[in-house]
Amino acid sequence: MSLASTATGMAMGINNMNRSTHWYGLCAVGVMVASAHAVNAEEVEFSPSVSGILTYSDNIYLTDENEIGGFIGTLSAGANLNVQGSKSRLMFNYDVYQVLNEKRTEDNRLYNELSLTGYRNLAGESLTLDTNAYIKNISRNIQDNANEDVISGNTIESRYFATGLSYQSNPRGYFDIYSRLDGNITSNEDNIGDFYQVAGNLVVTEGTASRNFFWLNESNYTRNESTTNDGGNFNYNIKQEFGIKPIYNISPFIRIFYEEYSDLDGNQNDNLGSWGPAARYYLSQRSYVEVSYDFLFDGGHFWRGAFSLYPTPRTNIEFDYSRRVFGDSYFFLFSHRTKRLTNIISYTESLTSFDRELFSKAKISKKFA
């Protein structure tokens, strides 16, 4: 309850800010983070850049009929900043593009691109404050044109800002504790799919001092709310496991899971809860196969299965089948590391709110109805 209350308080604070304050605030936070990093900076790299590009296209606007050809000039200037400290790091990059259209001067526009990531360790390494922001140009509607190139002019500016506070501790080796509170906001030039999100996460597991038993208690809370209307929703889920550490490579345990999705008015609500006995068989120290028989709180039952394999020290294969509030749920991950790269193939199923493409499709359908 305290986690949800804290997240709701953050949401109310964000909701009271107007749109212009959001981005002035973003710049202010960026300056403060940069100043904090600079004080303890051990290494600072700064590199400005200026460039110009001339492009010719026989179909500038990518149309099927009445194609228009011509030259497009792009002048750009930018700066890259990398500040590394003993307990912090800041990476900042900003570019501005002036597009010069030979055929239609009304399409001459100034485009911005910005990326900012940073973190600072507080109270040793237990507490970490981090921030992430970007401004980029994305396709206005991928159904009409998925190209994000500013030359065609069929893009909109999308802005994103996120900040979070995480805590990690291992008191006397009995518990491993990880918690996080964060918030983010997305704003698009055409106001489609604008929303903010606040979230909280708490994970408690056994520590190194636990010899015979293992446990897991994981709680997640997320609230999404539109910044252009009264729409919004929240969801939370709780997963608990308690079991005995491997005996002859077999580890029996009990698993409990509950999740709920609802709109902010409480008019629509979906929930699912289950519990059941499970067993995990270890093929090696890291590889295992898991199976459980889960009973639903509202009646019914189902088999659940999972495995995690490490055929080589650099390769990991994971699979999980379960049941979620939206039905059967599958997860797959293949990861392989080389000396320079990590290749990942993954598949996951989850509920998503405020997907811009869904809002774009709904607006088009309404327009042409």
mmCIF file of C-alpha atoms in Angstrom:
data_model
loop_
_atom_site.group_PDB
_atom_site.id
_atom_site.type_symbol
_atom_site.label_atom_id
_atom_site.label_comp_id
_atom_site.label_asym_id
_atom_site.label_seq_id
_atom_site.Cartn_x
_atom_site.Cartn_y
_atom_site.Cartn_z
ATOM 1 C CA MET A 1 0.000 0.000 0.000
ATOM 2 C CA SER A 2 2.801 2.430 0.792
ATOM 3 C CA LEU A 3 4.348 1.726 -2.612
ATOM 4 C CA ALA A 4 1.097 2.539 -4.383
ATOM 5 C CA SER A 5 0.550 5.655 -2.278
ATOM 6 C CA THR A 6 4.031 6.951 -3.037
ATOM 7 C CA ALA A 7 3.588 6.359 -6.751
ATOM 8 C CA THR A 8 0.187 8.083 -6.708
ATOM 9 C CA GLY A 9 1.715 11.084 -4.987
ATOM 10 C CA MET A 10 4.337 11.340 -7.718
ATOM 11 C CA ALA A 11 1.561 11.143 -10.310
ATOM 12 C CA MET A 12 -0.371 14.022 -8.773
ATOM 13 C CA GLY A 13 2.758 16.160 -8.779
ATOM 14 C CA ILE A 14 3.451 15.505 -12.440
ATOM 15 C CA ASN A 15 -0.177 16.079 -13.374
ATOM 16 C CA ASN A 16 -0.089 19.616 -12.004
ATOM 17 C CA MET A 17 2.662 20.722 -14.358
ATOM 18 C CA ASN A 18 1.756 22.295 -17.683
ATOM 19 C CA ARG A 19 3.328 21.235 -20.963
ATOM 20 C CA SER A 20 5.882 24.033 -21.198
ATOM 21 C CA THR A 21 7.011 23.409 -17.631
ATOM 22 C CA HIS A 22 7.728 19.787 -18.516
ATOM 23 C CA TRP A 23 10.476 20.671 -20.964
ATOM 24 C CA TYR A 24 11.895 23.655 -19.121
ATOM 25 C CA GLY A 25 12.085 21.255 -16.177
ATOM 26 C CA LEU A 26 13.863 18.699 -18.330
ATOM 27 C CA CYS A 27 16.536 21.241 -19.257
ATOM 28 C CA ALA A 28 16.868 22.359 -15.640
ATOM 29 C CA VAL A 29 17.341 18.799 -14.417
ATOM 30 C CA GLY A 30 19.909 18.229 -17.156
ATOM 31 C CA VAL A 31 21.871 21.298 -16.054
ATOM 32 C CA MET A 32 21.749 20.241 -12.399
ATOM 33 C CA VAL A 33 22.907 16.735 -13.210
ATOM 34 C CA ALA A 34 25.701 18.134 -15.391
ATOM 35 C CA SER A 35 26.819 20.460 -12.602
ATOM 36 C CA ALA A 36 26.808 17.670 -10.024
ATOM 37 C CA HIS A 37 28.877 15.478 -12.296
ATOM 38 C CA ALA A 38 31.322 18.224 -13.170
ATOM 39 C CA VAL A 39 32.200 18.799 -9.529
ATOM 40 C CA ASN A 40 33.457 15.225 -9.129
ATOM 41 C CA ALA A 41 34.519 14.696 -12.713
ATOM 42 C CA GLU A 42 37.617 12.637 -13.321
ATOM 43 C CA GLU A 43 37.332 12.748 -17.097
ATOM 44 C CA VAL A 44 35.513 15.203 -19.366
ATOM 45 C CA GLU A 45 35.183 14.849 -23.129
ATOM 46 C CA PHE A 46 33.556 17.545 -25.256
ATOM 47 C CA SER A 47 33.310 17.499 -29.031
ATOM 48 C CA PRO A 48 31.348 19.981 -31.188
ATOM 49 C CA SER A 49 30.370 19.187 -34.775
ATOM 50 C CA VAL A 50 29.179 21.038 -37.884
ATOM 51 C CA SER A 51 28.145 19.445 -41.170
ATOM 52 C CA GLY A 52 26.225 20.007 -44.371
ATOM 53 C CA ILE A 53 24.573 17.514 -46.731
ATOM 54 C CA LEU A 54 23.015 18.036 -50.161
ATOM 55 C CA THR A 55 20.565 15.351 -51.273
ATOM 56 C CA TYR A 56 18.729 14.891 -54.558
ATOM 57 C CA SER A 57 15.509 12.884 -54.748
ATOM 58 C CA ASP A 58 13.178 12.266 -57.683
ATOM 59 C CA ASN A 59 10.289 11.784 -55.219
ATOM 60 C CA ILE A 60 10.869 13.963 -52.165
ATOM 61 C CA TYR A 61 7.509 13.325 -50.498
ATOM 62 C CA LEU A 62 7.354 9.594 -51.346
ATOM 63 C CA THR A 63 3.985 9.871 -53.095
ATOM 64 C CA ASP A 64 2.445 7.418 -55.579
ATOM 65 C CA GLU A 65 1.268 10.203 -57.900
ATOM 66 C CA ASN A 66 2.444 13.727 -58.812
ATOM 67 C CA GLU A 67 6.000 12.980 -57.762
ATOM 68 C CA ILE A 68 8.149 16.014 -56.970
ATOM 69 C CA GLY A 69 11.915 15.897 -57.414
ATOM 70 C CA GLY A 70 14.583 18.331 -56.334
ATOM 71 C CA PHE A 71 17.485 19.097 -54.003
ATOM 72 C CA ILE A 72 17.267 19.110 -50.210
ATOM 73 C CA GLY A 73 19.987 20.764 -48.170
ATOM 74 C CA THR A 74 20.630 19.888 -44.524
ATOM 75 C CA LEU A 75 22.814 22.028 -42.273
ATOM 76 C CA SER A 76 23.526 20.659 -38.821
ATOM 77 C CA ALA A 77 25.416 21.629 -35.693
ATOM 78 C CA GLY A 78 25.798 19.713 -32.465
ATOM 79 C CA ALA A 79 27.761 18.938 -29.364
ATOM 80 C CA ASN A 80 28.660 15.778 -27.490
ATOM 81 C CA LEU A 81 29.553 15.757 -23.783
ATOM 82 C CA ASN A 82 30.808 12.802 -21.763
ATOM 83 C CA VAL A 83 31.578 13.346 -18.074
ATOM 84 C CA GLN A 84 32.919 10.449 -16.012
ATOM 85 C CA GLY A 85 33.318 10.623 -12.247
ATOM 86 C CA SER A 86 34.128 8.138 -9.501
ATOM 87 C CA LYS A 87 30.452 7.858 -8.502
ATOM 88 C CA SER A 88 28.669 9.342 -11.482
ATOM 89 C CA ARG A 89 28.465 9.615 -15.233
ATOM 90 C CA LEU A 90 26.735 11.930 -17.701
ATOM 91 C CA MET A 91 26.401 11.445 -21.462
ATOM 92 C CA PHE A 92 24.767 14.263 -23.405
ATOM 93 C CA ASN A 93 24.361 14.741 -27.139
ATOM 94 C CA TYR A 94 22.455 17.466 -28.975
ATOM 95 C CA ASP A 95 22.072 18.129 -32.709
ATOM 96 C CA VAL A 96 20.033 20.708 -34.573
ATOM 97 C CA TYR A 97 19.166 20.329 -38.273
ATOM 98 C CA GLN A 98 18.026 23.058 -40.642
ATOM 99 C CA VAL A 99 16.348 21.586 -43.732
ATOM 100 C CA LEU A 100 16.371 23.710 -46.907
ATOM 101 C CA ASN A 101 13.805 22.570 -49.488
ATOM 102 C CA GLU A 102 14.411 23.756 -53.053
ATOM 103 C CA LYS A 103 10.801 23.230 -54.196
ATOM 104 C CA ARG A 104 8.703 24.242 -51.191
ATOM 105 C CA THR A 105 10.223 26.810 -48.886
ATOM 106 C CA GLU A 106 7.294 26.360 -46.467
ATOM 107 C CA ASP A 107 8.832 22.970 -45.636
ATOM 108 C CA ASN A 108 12.057 24.569 -44.419
ATOM 109 C CA ARG A 109 12.123 23.506 -40.782
ATOM 110 C CA LEU A 110 14.442 23.284 -37.826
ATOM 111 C CA TYR A 111 14.699 19.817 -36.254
ATOM 112 C CA ASN A 112 16.091 18.910 -32.838
ATOM 113 C CA GLU A 113 17.663 15.694 -31.619
ATOM 114 C CA LEU A 114 18.770 15.246 -28.023
ATOM 115 C CA SER A 115 19.836 12.341 -25.845
ATOM 116 C CA LEU A 116 20.819 12.468 -22.193
ATOM 117 C CA THR A 117 21.644 9.655 -19.774
ATOM 118 C CA GLY A 118 23.238 9.947 -16.393
ATOM 119 C CA TYR A 119 23.476 8.471 -12.949
ATOM 120 C CA ARG A 120 24.925 9.310 -9.562
ATOM 121 C CA ASN A 121 25.601 6.968 -6.646
ATOM 122 C CA LEU A 122 24.385 8.260 -3.298
ATOM 123 C CA ALA A 123 25.094 6.829 0.166
ATOM 124 C CA GLY A 124 27.912 4.666 -1.132
ATOM 125 C CA GLU A 125 26.613 2.425 -3.881
ATOM 126 C CA SER A 126 23.322 1.457 -2.225
ATOM 127 C CA LEU A 127 21.300 4.397 -3.542
ATOM 128 C CA THR A 128 21.415 5.502 -7.188
ATOM 129 C CA LEU A 129 19.728 8.428 -8.916
ATOM 130 C CA ASP A 130 19.491 8.175 -12.697
ATOM 131 C CA THR A 131 17.951 10.140 -15.522
ATOM 132 C CA ASN A 132 17.241 9.562 -19.192
ATOM 133 C CA ALA A 133 15.823 11.919 -21.822
ATOM 134 C CA TYR A 134 15.536 12.248 -25.569
ATOM 135 C CA ILE A 135 14.060 14.401 -28.290
ATOM 136 C CA LYS A 136 13.774 12.713 -31.674
ATOM 137 C CA ASN A 137 11.737 12.763 -34.861
ATOM 138 C CA ILE A 138 9.498 9.780 -35.514
ATOM 139 C CA SER A 139 7.104 8.801 -38.291
ATOM 140 C CA ARG A 140 3.810 10.662 -38.066
ATOM 141 C CA ASN A 141 1.917 7.480 -38.942
ATOM 142 C CA ILE A 142 3.593 4.237 -40.010
ATOM 143 C CA GLN A 143 0.479 3.242 -41.968
ATOM 144 C CA ASP A 144 1.071 6.133 -44.369
ATOM 145 C CA ASN A 145 4.860 6.302 -44.231
ATOM 146 C CA ALA A 146 7.158 4.465 -41.823
ATOM 147 C CA ASN A 147 10.172 6.569 -42.875
ATOM 148 C CA GLU A 148 11.585 8.695 -40.057
ATOM 149 C CA ASP A 149 13.817 10.715 -42.379
ATOM 150 C CA VAL A 150 13.319 14.485 -41.932
ATOM 151 C CA ILE A 151 13.853 15.041 -45.664
ATOM 152 C CA SER A 152 10.329 13.872 -46.511
ATOM 153 C CA GLY A 153 8.941 16.116 -43.775
ATOM 154 C CA ASN A 154 6.429 13.478 -42.685
ATOM 155 C CA THR A 155 7.694 13.298 -39.113
ATOM 156 C CA ILE A 156 6.735 14.691 -35.727
ATOM 157 C CA GLU A 157 8.917 15.564 -32.754
ATOM 158 C CA SER A 158 8.679 13.178 -29.809
ATOM 159 C CA ARG A 159 10.029 14.065 -26.361
ATOM 160 C CA TYR A 160 10.684 11.759 -23.433
ATOM 161 C CA PHE A 161 12.037 12.310 -19.945
ATOM 162 C CA ALA A 162 12.510 9.787 -17.133
ATOM 163 C CA THR A 163 14.109 9.793 -13.726
ATOM 164 C CA GLY A 164 14.387 7.114 -11.085
ATOM 165 C CA LEU A 165 15.757 6.287 -7.668
ATOM 166 C CA SER A 166 16.908 2.743 -6.856
ATOM 167 C CA TYR A 167 18.088 1.142 -3.635
ATOM 168 C CA GLN A 168 19.954 -2.131 -3.153
ATOM 169 C CA SER A 169 21.094 -3.730 0.094
ATOM 170 C CA ASN A 170 22.106 -7.041 1.673
ATOM 171 C CA PRO A 171 21.727 -6.603 5.459
ATOM 172 C CA ARG A 172 24.031 -9.118 7.173
ATOM 173 C CA GLY A 173 23.592 -11.480 4.257
ATOM 174 C CA TYR A 174 20.113 -12.594 5.341
ATOM 175 C CA PHE A 175 18.156 -10.638 2.709
ATOM 176 C CA ASP A 176 18.830 -9.220 -0.719
ATOM 177 C CA ILE A 177 16.660 -6.123 -1.164
ATOM 178 C CA TYR A 178 16.113 -4.129 -4.345
ATOM 179 C CA SER A 179 13.588 -1.318 -4.700
ATOM 180 C CA ARG A 180 12.959 1.371 -7.272
ATOM 181 C CA LEU A 181 10.685 4.374 -7.811
ATOM 182 C CA ASP A 182 10.616 6.069 -11.183
ATOM 183 C CA GLY A 183 8.527 8.295 -13.403
ATOM 184 C CA ASN A 184 8.546 9.231 -17.066
ATOM 185 C CA ILE A 185 6.602 11.421 -19.446
ATOM 186 C CA THR A 186 6.129 11.231 -23.226
ATOM 187 C CA SER A 187 4.992 14.225 -25.271
ATOM 188 C CA ASN A 188 4.475 14.296 -29.044
ATOM 189 C CA GLU A 189 4.242 17.288 -31.344
ATOM 190 C CA ASP A 190 0.722 16.328 -32.482
ATOM 191 C CA ASN A 191 -0.433 15.458 -28.926
ATOM 192 C CA ILE A 192 -1.333 11.881 -29.931
ATOM 193 C CA GLY A 193 -0.561 9.328 -27.217
ATOM 194 C CA ASP A 194 0.818 11.815 -24.682
ATOM 195 C CA PHE A 195 1.010 10.311 -21.193
ATOM 196 C CA TYR A 196 3.028 10.032 -18.036
ATOM 197 C CA GLN A 197 3.871 6.966 -16.007
ATOM 198 C CA VAL A 198 4.886 6.389 -12.398
ATOM 199 C CA ALA A 199 6.057 2.999 -11.173
ATOM 200 C CA GLY A 200 7.400 1.226 -8.124
ATOM 201 C CA ASN A 201 9.196 -2.069 -7.724
ATOM 202 C CA LEU A 202 10.248 -4.047 -4.639
ATOM 203 C CA VAL A 203 12.141 -7.364 -4.676
ATOM 204 C CA VAL A 204 13.193 -9.285 -1.552
ATOM 205 C CA THR A 205 15.069 -12.615 -1.809
ATOM 206 C CA GLU A 206 17.162 -14.797 0.446
ATOM 207 C CA GLY A 207 20.739 -13.716 1.098
ATOM 208 C CA THR A 208 23.985 -15.637 1.108
ATOM 209 C CA ALA A 209 23.473 -16.537 4.791
ATOM 210 C CA SER A 210 20.465 -18.698 3.939
ATOM 211 C CA ARG A 211 21.677 -22.295 3.597
ATOM 212 C CA ASN A 212 18.573 -24.473 3.352
ATOM 213 C CA PHE A 213 15.710 -22.329 2.033
ATOM 214 C CA PHE A 214 15.076 -19.811 -0.700
ATOM 215 C CA TRP A 215 12.308 -17.281 -1.154
ATOM 216 C CA LEU A 216 11.213 -14.497 -3.458
ATOM 217 C CA ASN A 217 8.764 -11.659 -2.903
ATOM 218 C CA GLU A 218 8.385 -9.327 -5.892
ATOM 219 C CA SER A 219 5.848 -6.500 -6.147
ATOM 220 C CA ASN A 220 5.302 -4.122 -9.066
ATOM 221 C CA TYR A 221 3.002 -1.119 -9.420
ATOM 222 C CA THR A 222 2.497 1.002 -12.546
ATOM 223 C CA ARG A 223 0.158 3.919 -13.217
ATOM 224 C CA ASN A 224 -0.346 5.459 -16.674
ATOM 225 C CA GLU A 225 -2.345 8.626 -17.239
ATOM 226 C CA SER A 226 -3.007 10.753 -20.285
ATOM 227 C CA THR A 227 -1.814 14.362 -20.255
ATOM 228 C CA THR A 228 -4.454 15.417 -22.813
ATOM 229 C CA ASN A 229 -7.638 13.851 -21.341
ATOM 230 C CA ASP A 230 -8.891 12.005 -18.274
ATOM 231 C CA GLY A 231 -7.977 8.505 -19.495
ATOM 232 C CA GLY A 232 -5.645 6.334 -17.506
ATOM 233 C CA ASN A 233 -5.114 2.998 -15.813
ATOM 234 C CA PHE A 234 -3.045 1.234 -13.202
ATOM 235 C CA ASN A 235 -1.809 -2.288 -12.667
ATOM 236 C CA TYR A 236 0.078 -4.196 -10.034
ATOM 237 C CA ASN A 237 1.280 -7.738 -9.556
ATOM 238 C CA ILE A 238 2.776 -9.790 -6.766
ATOM 239 C CA LYS A 239 4.859 -12.954 -7.125
ATOM 240 C CA GLN A 240 5.969 -15.050 -4.159
ATOM 241 C CA GLU A 241 8.043 -18.213 -4.004
ATOM 242 C CA PHE A 242 9.177 -20.245 -1.011
ATOM 243 C CA GLY A 243 11.079 -23.498 -1.232
ATOM 244 C CA ILE A 244 13.905 -25.791 -0.229
ATOM 245 C CA LYS A 245 17.322 -25.511 -1.812
ATOM 246 C CA PRO A 246 18.363 -28.425 -4.074
ATOM 247 C CA ILE A 247 18.472 -31.917 -2.627
ATOM 248 C CA TYR A 248 19.825 -34.378 -5.199
ATOM 249 C CA ASN A 249 19.402 -31.584 -7.778
ATOM 250 C CA ILE A 250 15.652 -31.228 -7.046
ATOM 251 C CA SER A 251 14.223 -28.115 -5.423
ATOM 252 C CA PRO A 252 10.502 -28.193 -4.393
ATOM 253 C CA PHE A 253 8.706 -24.898 -3.737
ATOM 254 C CA ILE A 254 5.332 -23.115 -3.578
ATOM 255 C CA ARG A 255 4.525 -20.317 -6.032
ATOM 256 C CA ILE A 256 1.824 -17.637 -5.577
ATOM 257 C CA PHE A 257 0.955 -15.041 -8.212
ATOM 258 C CA TYR A 258 -1.632 -12.241 -8.369
ATOM 259 C CA GLU A 259 -2.130 -9.350 -10.795
ATOM 260 C CA GLU A 260 -4.798 -6.725 -11.420
ATOM 261 C CA TYR A 261 -5.458 -4.217 -14.201
ATOM 262 C CA SER A 262 -7.996 -1.420 -13.853
ATOM 263 C CA ASP A 263 -8.851 2.030 -15.177
ATOM 264 C CA LEU A 264 -8.495 4.948 -12.776
ATOM 265 C CA ASP A 265 -12.282 5.212 -12.309
ATOM 266 C CA GLY A 266 -12.556 1.555 -11.369
ATOM 267 C CA ASN A 267 -15.165 0.894 -14.061
ATOM 268 C CA GLN A 268 -13.141 -1.828 -15.760
ATOM 269 C CA ASN A 269 -11.222 -4.370 -13.759
ATOM 270 C CA ASP A 270 -9.432 -7.593 -14.674
ATOM 271 C CA ASN A 271 -7.545 -9.733 -12.208
ATOM 272 C CA LEU A 272 -6.043 -13.189 -11.921
ATOM 273 C CA GLY A 273 -4.537 -15.092 -9.045
ATOM 274 C CA SER A 274 -3.031 -18.543 -8.770
ATOM 275 C CA TRP A 275 -1.010 -20.741 -6.455
ATOM 276 C CA GLY A 276 0.488 -24.167 -6.714
ATOM 277 C CA PRO A 277 3.274 -26.629 -5.900
ATOM 278 C CA ALA A 278 6.330 -26.618 -8.162
ATOM 279 C CA ALA A 279 9.636 -28.396 -8.614
ATOM 280 C CA ARG A 280 12.881 -27.283 -10.200
ATOM 281 C CA TYR A 281 15.405 -29.841 -11.436
ATOM 282 C CA TYR A 282 18.983 -28.557 -11.840
ATOM 283 C CA LEU A 283 20.876 -29.967 -14.792
ATOM 284 C CA SER A 284 23.934 -28.030 -13.647
ATOM 285 C CA GLN A 285 24.686 -25.206 -11.246
ATOM 286 C CA ARG A 286 22.969 -22.670 -13.549
ATOM 287 C CA SER A 287 20.737 -24.732 -15.857
ATOM 288 C CA TYR A 288 17.359 -26.039 -14.702
ATOM 289 C CA VAL A 289 13.932 -27.278 -15.814
ATOM 290 C CA GLU A 290 10.845 -26.238 -13.862
ATOM 291 C CA VAL A 291 7.222 -27.443 -13.750
ATOM 292 C CA SER A 292 4.255 -26.500 -11.551
ATOM 293 C CA TYR A 293 0.557 -27.231 -11.213
ATOM 294 C CA ASP A 294 -1.288 -23.999 -10.471
ATOM 295 C CA PHE A 295 -4.792 -23.533 -9.052
ATOM 296 C CA LEU A 296 -6.683 -20.366 -10.003
ATOM 297 C CA PHE A 297 -8.266 -18.388 -7.146
ATOM 298 C CA ASP A 298 -11.619 -18.250 -8.968
ATOM 299 C CA GLY A 299 -11.588 -21.926 -9.983
ATOM 300 C CA GLY A 300 -9.726 -23.976 -12.547
ATOM 301 C CA HIS A 301 -6.145 -25.142 -12.828
ATOM 302 C CA PHE A 302 -3.317 -25.351 -15.367
ATOM 303 C CA TRP A 303 0.210 -26.679 -15.874
ATOM 304 C CA ARG A 304 3.056 -24.189 -15.977
ATOM 305 C CA GLY A 305 6.560 -24.852 -17.284
ATOM 306 C CA ALA A 306 9.902 -23.116 -17.680
ATOM 307 C CA PHE A 307 13.565 -23.785 -18.311
ATOM 308 C CA SER A 308 16.848 -21.887 -18.285
ATOM 309 C CA LEU A 309 19.818 -23.467 -20.063
ATOM 310 C CA TYR A 310 23.482 -22.497 -20.354
ATOM 311 C CA PRO A 311 24.916 -24.835 -23.003
ATOM 312 C CA THR A 312 28.085 -22.701 -22.963
ATOM 313 C CA PRO A 313 29.312 -19.988 -20.547
ATOM 314 C CA ARG A 314 28.425 -17.368 -23.170
ATOM 315 C CA THR A 315 25.032 -18.723 -24.252
ATOM 316 C CA ASN A 316 21.711 -18.592 -22.412
ATOM 317 C CA ILE A 317 18.333 -19.994 -23.542
ATOM 318 C CA GLU A 318 15.186 -19.316 -21.489
ATOM 319 C CA PHE A 319 11.532 -20.265 -21.923
ATOM 320 C CA ASP A 320 8.483 -19.744 -19.733
ATOM 321 C CA TYR A 321 4.818 -20.626 -20.144
ATOM 322 C CA SER A 322 2.243 -19.307 -17.704
ATOM 323 C CA ARG A 323 -1.207 -17.779 -17.569
ATOM 324 C CA ARG A 324 -1.802 -14.061 -17.198
ATOM 325 C CA VAL A 325 -4.867 -11.885 -16.884
ATOM 326 C CA PHE A 326 -5.033 -11.689 -20.704
ATOM 327 C CA GLY A 327 -4.715 -15.476 -21.216
ATOM 328 C CA ASP A 328 -1.825 -17.808 -22.067
ATOM 329 C CA SER A 329 1.547 -16.095 -21.787
ATOM 330 C CA TYR A 330 4.845 -17.117 -23.398
ATOM 331 C CA PHE A 331 8.380 -15.848 -22.941
ATOM 332 C CA PHE A 332 11.502 -16.821 -24.878
ATOM 333 C CA LEU A 333 15.064 -15.519 -24.753
ATOM 334 C CA PHE A 334 18.201 -16.511 -26.630
ATOM 335 C CA SER A 335 21.405 -14.673 -25.732
ATOM 336 C CA HIS A 336 24.944 -15.235 -26.985
ATOM 337 C CA ARG A 337 28.004 -13.152 -26.097
ATOM 338 C CA THR A 338 31.104 -12.719 -28.172
ATOM 339 C CA LYS A 339 34.172 -10.665 -27.328
ATOM 340 C CA ARG A 340 32.609 -7.483 -28.698
ATOM 341 C CA LEU A 341 28.878 -8.105 -29.074
ATOM 342 C CA THR A 342 25.893 -9.627 -27.304
ATOM 343 C CA ASN A 343 23.267 -11.030 -29.670
ATOM 344 C CA ILE A 344 19.757 -11.344 -28.239
ATOM 345 C CA ILE A 345 16.561 -12.805 -29.685
ATOM 346 C CA SER A 346 13.518 -12.526 -27.439
ATOM 347 C CA TYR A 347 9.744 -12.867 -27.439
ATOM 348 C CA THR A 348 7.442 -11.681 -24.681
ATOM 349 C CA GLU A 349 3.748 -10.956 -24.175
ATOM 350 C CA SER A 350 2.430 -8.127 -22.022
ATOM 351 C CA LEU A 351 -0.251 -5.448 -21.809
ATOM 352 C CA THR A 352 0.712 -2.019 -23.170
ATOM 353 C CA SER A 353 -0.980 1.316 -22.535
ATOM 354 C CA PHE A 354 -0.778 4.486 -24.625
ATOM 355 C CA ASP A 355 0.819 2.894 -27.654
ATOM 356 C CA ARG A 356 1.089 5.737 -30.163
ATOM 357 C CA GLU A 357 0.213 3.575 -33.162
ATOM 358 C CA LEU A 358 -3.037 2.451 -31.555
ATOM 359 C CA PHE A 359 -3.991 6.085 -30.941
ATOM 360 C CA SER A 360 -3.047 6.992 -34.540
ATOM 361 C CA LYS A 361 -5.234 4.224 -35.939
ATOM 362 C CA ALA A 362 -8.159 5.250 -33.753
ATOM 363 C CA LYS A 363 -7.854 8.885 -34.884
ATOM 364 C CA ILE A 364 -7.738 7.883 -38.571
ATOM 365 C CA SER A 365 -10.771 5.603 -38.194
ATOM 366 C CA LYS A 366 -12.743 8.388 -36.534
ATOM 367 C CA LYS A 367 -11.707 10.893 -39.187
ATOM 368 C CA PHE A 368 -12.884 8.746 -42.093
ATOM 369 C CA ALA A 369 -15.960 7.211 -40.415
#
